[in-house]
């Protein structure tokens, strides 16, 4: 019987710690250094996303990071120019994230029904791939993405940085 109460207390304490961490943490617009191929993002005021931010974490089903260099229409289809990236977190400050190019820039098209999510302030919104052609990203040009067997993007999601 005491074991059940102890387990319940552990769960409640964990939930309280998570709530304090979420409410007491901070975020602001990321600072990007475009002239340097290695980009560091840092910040500082209240985080308001609905999911916990985990630096350099790939959500289930995503296996890669890239920097979105550009987007355009080619023969009626949206094509993006991307640079593959690696991601590293400063162990002393998990809000200091560094992206480094890991390969040559390349062009990728979208699979039919591809999912594209971008940040609007700190909220993720779904857009059509063609939206990328005429709109400027207000946050970061870094995305998680996945491709199918034909090397077409099936899903991409802009990465939130506090």
Tab-separated table of C-alpha atoms in Angstrom:
chain	number	residue	atom	x	y	z
A	1	UNK	CA	0.000	0.000	0.000
A	2	UNK	CA	2.793	2.479	0.886
A	3	UNK	CA	4.467	1.669	-2.441
A	4	UNK	CA	1.391	2.969	-4.309
A	5	UNK	CA	1.439	6.253	-2.378
A	6	UNK	CA	5.166	6.662	-2.997
A	7	UNK	CA	4.653	6.065	-6.728
A	8	UNK	CA	1.828	8.597	-6.826
A	9	UNK	CA	3.993	11.155	-5.030
A	10	UNK	CA	6.815	10.614	-7.529
A	11	UNK	CA	4.410	11.190	-10.430
A	12	UNK	CA	2.998	14.341	-8.808
A	13	UNK	CA	6.468	15.680	-8.005
A	14	UNK	CA	7.594	15.056	-11.602
A	15	UNK	CA	4.539	16.853	-12.975
A	16	UNK	CA	5.105	19.797	-10.628
A	17	UNK	CA	8.777	20.002	-11.632
A	18	UNK	CA	7.818	19.977	-15.310
A	19	UNK	CA	5.224	22.698	-14.751
A	20	UNK	CA	7.744	24.868	-12.896
A	21	UNK	CA	10.347	24.288	-15.616
A	22	UNK	CA	7.868	25.244	-18.366
A	23	UNK	CA	6.491	28.316	-16.600
A	24	UNK	CA	9.793	29.547	-15.284
A	25	UNK	CA	11.853	29.095	-18.428
A	26	UNK	CA	12.472	31.714	-21.075
A	27	UNK	CA	12.518	32.454	-24.796
A	28	UNK	CA	12.843	35.190	-27.381
A	29	UNK	CA	13.466	35.459	-31.069
A	30	UNK	CA	16.602	33.547	-32.015
A	31	UNK	CA	19.698	35.424	-33.096
A	32	UNK	CA	21.173	33.988	-36.267
A	33	UNK	CA	24.592	34.736	-37.648
A	34	UNK	CA	24.030	34.319	-41.375
A	35	UNK	CA	27.611	35.113	-42.402
A	36	UNK	CA	28.980	32.147	-40.460
A	37	UNK	CA	28.177	28.638	-41.733
A	38	UNK	CA	27.956	27.491	-38.112
A	39	UNK	CA	24.913	29.148	-36.577
A	40	UNK	CA	24.288	29.528	-32.872
A	41	UNK	CA	20.852	30.326	-31.498
A	42	UNK	CA	20.430	31.790	-28.027
A	43	UNK	CA	17.588	33.529	-26.278
A	44	UNK	CA	15.888	34.736	-23.147
A	45	UNK	CA	11.979	35.267	-22.321
A	46	UNK	CA	8.884	33.050	-21.560
A	47	UNK	CA	8.353	29.883	-23.578
A	48	UNK	CA	4.767	29.410	-24.739
A	49	UNK	CA	4.744	26.359	-26.969
A	50	UNK	CA	2.446	23.517	-26.058
A	51	UNK	CA	5.175	20.876	-26.234
A	52	UNK	CA	8.366	20.736	-24.227
A	53	UNK	CA	11.375	22.027	-26.133
A	54	UNK	CA	14.216	19.539	-26.420
A	55	UNK	CA	17.324	20.862	-28.161
A	56	UNK	CA	18.601	18.772	-31.083
A	57	UNK	CA	15.766	16.293	-30.553
A	58	UNK	CA	14.235	14.630	-33.594
A	59	UNK	CA	10.543	13.801	-33.131
A	60	UNK	CA	9.388	10.252	-33.887
A	61	UNK	CA	9.649	9.529	-37.603
A	62	UNK	CA	12.074	12.366	-38.348
A	63	UNK	CA	15.701	11.469	-39.046
A	64	UNK	CA	17.365	14.635	-40.315
A	65	UNK	CA	17.862	18.391	-39.845
A	66	UNK	CA	18.292	20.918	-42.631
A	67	UNK	CA	18.599	24.638	-43.162
A	68	UNK	CA	16.056	25.936	-45.653
A	69	UNK	CA	18.073	28.056	-48.084
A	70	UNK	CA	15.297	28.907	-50.557
A	71	UNK	CA	12.038	27.757	-52.109
A	72	UNK	CA	10.751	28.222	-55.665
A	73	UNK	CA	8.327	26.866	-58.229
A	74	UNK	CA	9.823	24.592	-60.891
A	75	UNK	CA	7.455	23.276	-63.592
A	76	UNK	CA	4.489	23.968	-61.303
A	77	UNK	CA	5.958	22.104	-58.316
A	78	UNK	CA	7.525	23.521	-55.172
A	79	UNK	CA	11.232	22.789	-54.809
A	80	UNK	CA	13.359	23.746	-51.823
A	81	UNK	CA	17.098	24.236	-51.698
A	82	UNK	CA	18.393	22.853	-48.394
A	83	UNK	CA	21.676	22.254	-46.608
A	84	UNK	CA	21.854	19.179	-44.324
A	85	UNK	CA	22.851	20.096	-40.758
A	86	UNK	CA	24.106	18.516	-37.578
A	87	UNK	CA	22.946	19.893	-34.264
A	88	UNK	CA	24.905	20.275	-31.033
A	89	UNK	CA	23.801	21.635	-27.661
A	90	UNK	CA	26.038	23.563	-25.261
A	91	UNK	CA	26.074	21.319	-22.170
A	92	UNK	CA	26.221	24.367	-19.893
A	93	UNK	CA	23.241	26.110	-21.519
A	94	UNK	CA	20.682	23.991	-23.392
A	95	UNK	CA	19.313	27.136	-25.059
A	96	UNK	CA	22.621	27.550	-26.909
A	97	UNK	CA	22.210	25.336	-29.977
A	98	UNK	CA	24.720	25.187	-32.815
A	99	UNK	CA	23.873	23.979	-36.326
A	100	UNK	CA	26.739	23.028	-38.627
A	101	UNK	CA	26.462	22.056	-42.319
A	102	UNK	CA	26.994	18.316	-42.743
A	103	UNK	CA	26.832	18.101	-46.522
A	104	UNK	CA	26.422	19.983	-49.760
A	105	UNK	CA	23.285	21.986	-50.496
A	106	UNK	CA	20.738	20.120	-52.626
A	107	UNK	CA	17.275	20.562	-54.061
A	108	UNK	CA	14.308	18.489	-52.911
A	109	UNK	CA	10.732	18.337	-54.136
A	110	UNK	CA	7.637	17.435	-52.152
A	111	UNK	CA	5.665	14.214	-52.219
A	112	UNK	CA	1.937	14.445	-52.822
A	113	UNK	CA	0.194	15.372	-49.562
A	114	UNK	CA	3.412	16.461	-47.852
A	115	UNK	CA	3.039	18.046	-44.425
A	116	UNK	CA	4.776	21.387	-43.800
A	117	UNK	CA	4.648	23.074	-40.408
A	118	UNK	CA	6.124	26.496	-39.707
A	119	UNK	CA	6.237	28.669	-36.622
A	120	UNK	CA	4.015	31.679	-36.248
A	121	UNK	CA	5.446	33.330	-33.132
A	122	UNK	CA	5.699	30.238	-30.900
A	123	UNK	CA	2.763	28.343	-32.395
A	124	UNK	CA	3.161	25.694	-35.097
A	125	UNK	CA	0.846	26.110	-38.092
A	126	UNK	CA	0.364	23.821	-41.078
A	127	UNK	CA	0.936	25.357	-44.515
A	128	UNK	CA	1.017	24.067	-48.082
A	129	UNK	CA	4.540	23.558	-49.491
A	130	UNK	CA	3.868	26.362	-52.024
A	131	UNK	CA	3.495	28.805	-49.091
A	132	UNK	CA	7.293	28.629	-48.662
A	133	UNK	CA	7.849	30.249	-52.072
A	134	UNK	CA	6.269	33.634	-51.322
A	135	UNK	CA	6.698	33.962	-47.559
A	136	UNK	CA	9.603	34.842	-45.315
A	137	UNK	CA	10.100	32.702	-42.219
A	138	UNK	CA	9.888	34.840	-39.095
A	139	UNK	CA	11.762	32.463	-36.814
A	140	UNK	CA	14.531	30.076	-37.897
A	141	UNK	CA	15.357	28.466	-41.231
A	142	UNK	CA	16.010	25.112	-39.494
A	143	UNK	CA	13.699	22.132	-39.911
A	144	UNK	CA	13.278	18.482	-39.002
A	145	UNK	CA	12.366	16.558	-42.130
A	146	UNK	CA	11.767	13.142	-43.600
A	147	UNK	CA	11.797	11.863	-47.161
A	148	UNK	CA	10.285	8.921	-49.013
A	149	UNK	CA	12.053	6.371	-51.246
A	150	UNK	CA	12.033	8.844	-54.170
A	151	UNK	CA	13.932	11.417	-52.075
A	152	UNK	CA	10.851	13.664	-51.863
A	153	UNK	CA	9.953	15.495	-48.664
A	154	UNK	CA	6.961	13.891	-46.972
A	155	UNK	CA	7.087	16.058	-43.835
A	156	UNK	CA	9.037	19.018	-42.529
A	157	UNK	CA	8.619	21.041	-39.390
A	158	UNK	CA	10.344	24.278	-38.418
A	159	UNK	CA	12.392	23.931	-35.250
A	160	UNK	CA	11.490	26.058	-32.255
A	161	UNK	CA	14.325	27.674	-30.286
A	162	UNK	CA	13.776	29.470	-27.004
